[in-house]
Short mmCIF file of C-alpha atoms in Angstrom, two decimals:
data_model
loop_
_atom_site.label_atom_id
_atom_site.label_comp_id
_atom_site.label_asym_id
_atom_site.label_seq_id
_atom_site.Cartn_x
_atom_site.Cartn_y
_atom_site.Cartn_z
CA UNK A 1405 -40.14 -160.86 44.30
CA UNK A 1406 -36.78 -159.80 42.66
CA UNK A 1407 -34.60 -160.94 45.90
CA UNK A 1408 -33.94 -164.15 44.98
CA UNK A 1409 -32.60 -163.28 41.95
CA UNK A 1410 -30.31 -159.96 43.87
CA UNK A 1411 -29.10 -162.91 46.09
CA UNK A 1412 -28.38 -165.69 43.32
CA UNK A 1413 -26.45 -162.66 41.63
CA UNK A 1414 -24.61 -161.75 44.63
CA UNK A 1415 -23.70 -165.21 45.69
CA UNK A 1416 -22.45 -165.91 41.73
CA UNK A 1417 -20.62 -162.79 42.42
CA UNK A 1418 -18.77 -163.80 45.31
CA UNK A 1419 -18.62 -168.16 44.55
CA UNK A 1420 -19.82 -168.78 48.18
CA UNK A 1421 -22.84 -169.60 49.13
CA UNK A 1422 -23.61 -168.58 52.94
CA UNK A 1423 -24.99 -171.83 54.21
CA UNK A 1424 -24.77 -170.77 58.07
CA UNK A 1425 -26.17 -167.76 57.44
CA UNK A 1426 -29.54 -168.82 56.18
CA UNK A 1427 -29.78 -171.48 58.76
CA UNK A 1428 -29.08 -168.64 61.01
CA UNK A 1429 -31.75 -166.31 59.64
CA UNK A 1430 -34.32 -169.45 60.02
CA UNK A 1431 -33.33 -169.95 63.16
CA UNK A 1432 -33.57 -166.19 64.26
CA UNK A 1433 -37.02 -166.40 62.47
CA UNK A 1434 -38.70 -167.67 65.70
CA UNK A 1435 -38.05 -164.72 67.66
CA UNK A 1436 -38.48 -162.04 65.41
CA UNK A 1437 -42.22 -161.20 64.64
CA UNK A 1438 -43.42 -161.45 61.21
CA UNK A 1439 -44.21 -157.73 61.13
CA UNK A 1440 -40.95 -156.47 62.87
CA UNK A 1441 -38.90 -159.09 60.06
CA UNK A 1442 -41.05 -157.57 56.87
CA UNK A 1443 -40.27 -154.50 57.98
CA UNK A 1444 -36.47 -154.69 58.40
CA UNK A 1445 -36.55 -156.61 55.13
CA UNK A 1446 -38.15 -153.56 53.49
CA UNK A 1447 -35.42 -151.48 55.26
CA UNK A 1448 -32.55 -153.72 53.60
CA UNK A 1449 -33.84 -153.56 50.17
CA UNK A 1450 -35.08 -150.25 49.90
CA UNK A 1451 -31.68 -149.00 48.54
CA UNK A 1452 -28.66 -150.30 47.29
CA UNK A 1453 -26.32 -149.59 50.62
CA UNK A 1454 -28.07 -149.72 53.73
CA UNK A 1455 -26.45 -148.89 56.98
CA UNK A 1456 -28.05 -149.52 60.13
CA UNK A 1457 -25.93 -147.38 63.09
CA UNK A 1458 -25.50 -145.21 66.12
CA UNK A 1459 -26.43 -141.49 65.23
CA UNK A 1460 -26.72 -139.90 62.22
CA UNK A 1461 -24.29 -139.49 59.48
CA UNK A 1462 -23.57 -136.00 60.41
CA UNK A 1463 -23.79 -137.02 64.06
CA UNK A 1464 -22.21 -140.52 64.62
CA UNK A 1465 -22.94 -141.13 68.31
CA UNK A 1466 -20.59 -144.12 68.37
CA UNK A 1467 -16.58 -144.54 66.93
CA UNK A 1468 -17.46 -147.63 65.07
CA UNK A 1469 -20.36 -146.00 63.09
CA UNK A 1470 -18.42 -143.33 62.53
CA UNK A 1471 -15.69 -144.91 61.09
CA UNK A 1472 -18.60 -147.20 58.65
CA UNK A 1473 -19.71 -143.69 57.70
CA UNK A 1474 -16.25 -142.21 56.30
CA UNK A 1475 -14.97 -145.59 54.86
CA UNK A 1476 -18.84 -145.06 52.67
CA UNK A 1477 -17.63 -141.63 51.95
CA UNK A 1478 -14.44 -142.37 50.99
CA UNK A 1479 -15.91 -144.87 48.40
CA UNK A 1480 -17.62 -142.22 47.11
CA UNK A 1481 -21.06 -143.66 47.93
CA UNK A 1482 -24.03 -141.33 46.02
CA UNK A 1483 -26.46 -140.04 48.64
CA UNK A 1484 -29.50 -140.86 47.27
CA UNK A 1485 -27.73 -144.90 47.04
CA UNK A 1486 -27.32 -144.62 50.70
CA UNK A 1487 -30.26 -145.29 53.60
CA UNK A 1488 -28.90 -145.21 57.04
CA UNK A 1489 -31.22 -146.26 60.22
CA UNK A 1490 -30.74 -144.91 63.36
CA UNK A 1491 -30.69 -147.77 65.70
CA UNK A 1492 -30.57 -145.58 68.88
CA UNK A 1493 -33.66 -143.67 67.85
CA UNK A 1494 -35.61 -146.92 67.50
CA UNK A 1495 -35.14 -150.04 70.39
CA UNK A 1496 -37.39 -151.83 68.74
CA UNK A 1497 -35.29 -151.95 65.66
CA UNK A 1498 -31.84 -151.91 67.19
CA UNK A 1499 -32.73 -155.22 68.61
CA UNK A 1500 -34.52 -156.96 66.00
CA UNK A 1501 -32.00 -155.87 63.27
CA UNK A 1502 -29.26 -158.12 65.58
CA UNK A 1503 -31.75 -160.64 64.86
CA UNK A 1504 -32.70 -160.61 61.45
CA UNK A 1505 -28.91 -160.71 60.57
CA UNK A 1506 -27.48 -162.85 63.26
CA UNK A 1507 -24.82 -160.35 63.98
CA UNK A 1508 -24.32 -159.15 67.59
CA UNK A 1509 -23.03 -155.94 67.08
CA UNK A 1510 -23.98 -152.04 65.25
CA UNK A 1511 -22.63 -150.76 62.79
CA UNK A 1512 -23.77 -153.24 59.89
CA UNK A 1513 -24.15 -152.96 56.49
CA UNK A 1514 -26.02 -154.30 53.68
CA UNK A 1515 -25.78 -154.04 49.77
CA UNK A 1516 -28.41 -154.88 47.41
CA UNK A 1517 -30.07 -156.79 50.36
CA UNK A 1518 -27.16 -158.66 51.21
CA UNK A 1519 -25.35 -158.39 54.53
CA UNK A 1520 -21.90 -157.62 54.15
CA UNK A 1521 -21.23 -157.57 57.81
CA UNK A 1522 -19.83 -154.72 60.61
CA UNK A 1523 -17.49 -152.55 61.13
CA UNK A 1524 -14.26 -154.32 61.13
CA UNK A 1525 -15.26 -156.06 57.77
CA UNK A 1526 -15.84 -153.30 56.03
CA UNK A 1527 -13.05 -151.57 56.91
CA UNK A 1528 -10.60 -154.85 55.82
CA UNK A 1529 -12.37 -154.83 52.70
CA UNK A 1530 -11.92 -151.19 51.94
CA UNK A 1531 -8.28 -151.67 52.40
CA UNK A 1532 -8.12 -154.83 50.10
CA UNK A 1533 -9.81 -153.17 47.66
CA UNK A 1534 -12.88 -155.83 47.60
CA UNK A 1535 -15.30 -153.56 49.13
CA UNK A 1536 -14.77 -151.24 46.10
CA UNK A 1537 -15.22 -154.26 43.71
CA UNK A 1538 -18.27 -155.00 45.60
CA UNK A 1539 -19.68 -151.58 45.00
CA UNK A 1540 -19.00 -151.57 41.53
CA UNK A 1541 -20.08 -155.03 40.65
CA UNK A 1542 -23.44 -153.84 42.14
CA UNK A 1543 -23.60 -150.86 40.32
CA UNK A 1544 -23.33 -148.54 43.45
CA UNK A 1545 -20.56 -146.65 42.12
CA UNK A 1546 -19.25 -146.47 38.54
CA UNK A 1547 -16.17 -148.91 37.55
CA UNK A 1548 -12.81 -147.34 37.31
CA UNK A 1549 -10.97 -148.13 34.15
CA UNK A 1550 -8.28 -150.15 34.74
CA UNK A 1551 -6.02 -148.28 32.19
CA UNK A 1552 -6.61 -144.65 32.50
CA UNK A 1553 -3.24 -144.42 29.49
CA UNK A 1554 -6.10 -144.75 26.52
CA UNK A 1555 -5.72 -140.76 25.81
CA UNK A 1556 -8.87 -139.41 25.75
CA UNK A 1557 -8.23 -135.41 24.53
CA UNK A 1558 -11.86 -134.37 25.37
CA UNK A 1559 -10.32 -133.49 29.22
CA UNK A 1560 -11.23 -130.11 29.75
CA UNK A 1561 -8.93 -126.84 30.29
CA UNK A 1562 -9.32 -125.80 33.08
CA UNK B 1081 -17.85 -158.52 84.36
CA UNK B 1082 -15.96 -160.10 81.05
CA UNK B 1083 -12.32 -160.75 81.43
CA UNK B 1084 -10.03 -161.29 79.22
CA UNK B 1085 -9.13 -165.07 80.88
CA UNK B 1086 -13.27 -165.67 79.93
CA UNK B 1087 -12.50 -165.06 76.66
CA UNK B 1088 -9.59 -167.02 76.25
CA UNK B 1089 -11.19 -169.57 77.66
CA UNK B 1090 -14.31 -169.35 75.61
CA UNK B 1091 -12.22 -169.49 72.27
CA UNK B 1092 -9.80 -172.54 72.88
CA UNK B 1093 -12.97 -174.30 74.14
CA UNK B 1094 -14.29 -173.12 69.93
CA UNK B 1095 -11.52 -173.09 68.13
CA UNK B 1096 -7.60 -174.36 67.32
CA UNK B 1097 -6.33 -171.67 68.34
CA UNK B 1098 -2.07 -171.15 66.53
CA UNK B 1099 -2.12 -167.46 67.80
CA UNK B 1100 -4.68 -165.24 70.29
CA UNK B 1101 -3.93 -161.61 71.69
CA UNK B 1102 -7.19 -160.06 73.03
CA UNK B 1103 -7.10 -156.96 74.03
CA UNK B 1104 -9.02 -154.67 76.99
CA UNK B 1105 -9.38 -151.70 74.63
CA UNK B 1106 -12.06 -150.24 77.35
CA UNK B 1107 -9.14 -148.89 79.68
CA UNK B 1108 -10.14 -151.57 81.83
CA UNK B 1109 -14.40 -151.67 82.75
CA UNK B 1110 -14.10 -154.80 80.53
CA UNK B 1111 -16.54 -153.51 78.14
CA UNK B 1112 -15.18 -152.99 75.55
CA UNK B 1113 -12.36 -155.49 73.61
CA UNK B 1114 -10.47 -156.31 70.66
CA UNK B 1115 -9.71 -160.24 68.99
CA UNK B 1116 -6.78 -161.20 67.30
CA UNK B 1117 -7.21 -164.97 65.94
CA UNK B 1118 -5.55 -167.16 64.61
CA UNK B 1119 -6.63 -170.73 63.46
CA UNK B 1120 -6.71 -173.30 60.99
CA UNK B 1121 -10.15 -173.26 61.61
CA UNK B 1122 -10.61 -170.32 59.41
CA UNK B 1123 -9.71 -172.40 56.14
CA UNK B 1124 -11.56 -171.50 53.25
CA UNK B 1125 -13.72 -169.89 55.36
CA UNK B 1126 -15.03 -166.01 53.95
CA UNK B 1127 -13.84 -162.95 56.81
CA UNK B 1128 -18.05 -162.46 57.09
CA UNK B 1129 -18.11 -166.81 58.04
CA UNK B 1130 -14.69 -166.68 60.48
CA UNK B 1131 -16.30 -163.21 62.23
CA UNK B 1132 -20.26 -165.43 62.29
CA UNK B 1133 -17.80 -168.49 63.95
CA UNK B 1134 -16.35 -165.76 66.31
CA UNK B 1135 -19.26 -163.90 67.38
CA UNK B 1136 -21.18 -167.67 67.89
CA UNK B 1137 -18.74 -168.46 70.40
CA UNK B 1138 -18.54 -165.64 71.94
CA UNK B 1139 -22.25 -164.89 72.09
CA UNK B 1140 -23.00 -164.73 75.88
CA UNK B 1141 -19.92 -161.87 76.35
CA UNK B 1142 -20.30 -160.28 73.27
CA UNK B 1143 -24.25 -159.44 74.72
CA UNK B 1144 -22.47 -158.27 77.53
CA UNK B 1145 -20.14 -155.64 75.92
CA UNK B 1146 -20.20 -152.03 74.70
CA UNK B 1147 -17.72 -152.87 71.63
CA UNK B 1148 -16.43 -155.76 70.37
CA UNK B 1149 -14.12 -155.80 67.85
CA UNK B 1150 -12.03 -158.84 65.66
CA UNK B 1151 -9.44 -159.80 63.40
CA UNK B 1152 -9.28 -163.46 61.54
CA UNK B 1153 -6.17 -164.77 60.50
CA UNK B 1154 -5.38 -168.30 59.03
CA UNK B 1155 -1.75 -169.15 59.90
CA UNK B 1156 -0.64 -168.23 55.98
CA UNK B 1157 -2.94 -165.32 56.56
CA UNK B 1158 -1.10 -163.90 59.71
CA UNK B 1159 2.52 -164.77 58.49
CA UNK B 1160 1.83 -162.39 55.23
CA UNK B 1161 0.18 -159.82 57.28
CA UNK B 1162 3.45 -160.11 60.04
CA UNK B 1163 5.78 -159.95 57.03
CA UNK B 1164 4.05 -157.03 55.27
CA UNK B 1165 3.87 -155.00 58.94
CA UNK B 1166 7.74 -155.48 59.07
CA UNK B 1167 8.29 -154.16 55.96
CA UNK B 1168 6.14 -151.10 56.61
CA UNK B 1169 8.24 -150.72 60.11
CA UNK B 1170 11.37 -150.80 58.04
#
């Protein structure tokens, strides 16, 4: 009930609106049962960063997810904001999440229900820096004050 | 088996292609490779759009793969990204 208004907030957020993709997702609609599609739909909402991979995050079976998992970490990315899926534990899943997001390939992310795509995307937005706006503007981690020089004496001594 | 001739083949059949360097990153079982493009066709076009255009065109070989991987360049794109690699060399 509250995704259309997560996805008119996202797509403010980022002034595009992803025409293709929605086609895609209708098209993809036909092959995906209704059950499998609520289900991953659950899945991609349930929390605000959702990863589907290979492994665990402890046990990456798979470079790619690996390297989704550390660029997450690096963001500092709050556990209990953070759902991964197991796509290798689950067939069922690992093919009908290609499906429900058009995208061939595993690792791939989503935030606040939106799919923000795989592995090399993620990783060119944590370098930009837009993957870190992107977490902030959802409220995944906390903004970063742009000018750190307003002396605030409460730090603590060590 | 994919090779990297398919691909090229696939992609300037897609796309205006200004610069292409694929790579067989699988040490050569031809599972396993990594896009550079670069293309006017990527105009105002959002990295998550340019990798949907890529991964449309490439469906049939991408299915066939262990690991595909891609970079998307417009030409204005690539010439800032060649620029800022040389000064990093220097």
């Amino acid at each position: 009930m509250f995704r259309p208004v997560l996805r008119s907030s996202t797509r403010l957020l980022r002034g595009t609106t992803p025409a293709s993709f929605l086609s895609g997702r209708l098209a993809a609609y036909r092959f995906l049962s209704q059950e499998a599609r609520s289900q991953i739909q659950k899945a991609v909402t349930s929390t605000p960063v959702v990863l589907f991979m290979k492994g665990t995050p402890d046990e990456p079976q798979c470079g790619f997810s690996r390297a989704a998992i550390q660029v997450l970490e690096l963001q500092g990315v709050p556990q209990e904001k953070l759902k991964t899926f197991n796509v290798l534990a689950d067939q069922e899943l690992r093919s009908g999440i290609k499906e429900f997001s058009e995208w061939p390939t595993i690792p791939q992310i989503y935030v606040n229900g939106e799919f923000i795509g795989g592995c090399d995307i993620l990783i060119s937005m944590h370098q930009s820096g837009e993957l870190e706006t992107l977490l902030e503007n959802n409220g995944v981690i906390p903004k970063v004050e742009e000018t750190p020089a307003q002396s605030n004496s409460a730090a603590p001594a060590s | 088996m994919i090779t990297i001739t398919k691909l090229e083949k696939a992609i300037h059949l897609k796309f205006v292609v200004n610069h292409l360097e694929i790579e067989d990153v699988s040490s050569g079982c031809g599972e396993s490779y990594s896009v550079l493009l670069v293309s006017d066709d990527f105009q105002n076009k959002s990295t998550l759009q340019r990798h949907r255009m890529i991964n449309e065109a490439l469906k049939e070989e991408i299915s066939q793969m262990h690991a595909f991987s891609q970079k998307t360049y417009t030409p204005a794109q690539y010439e800032e990204y060649l620029a800022r690699q040389k000064k990093e060399a220097e």
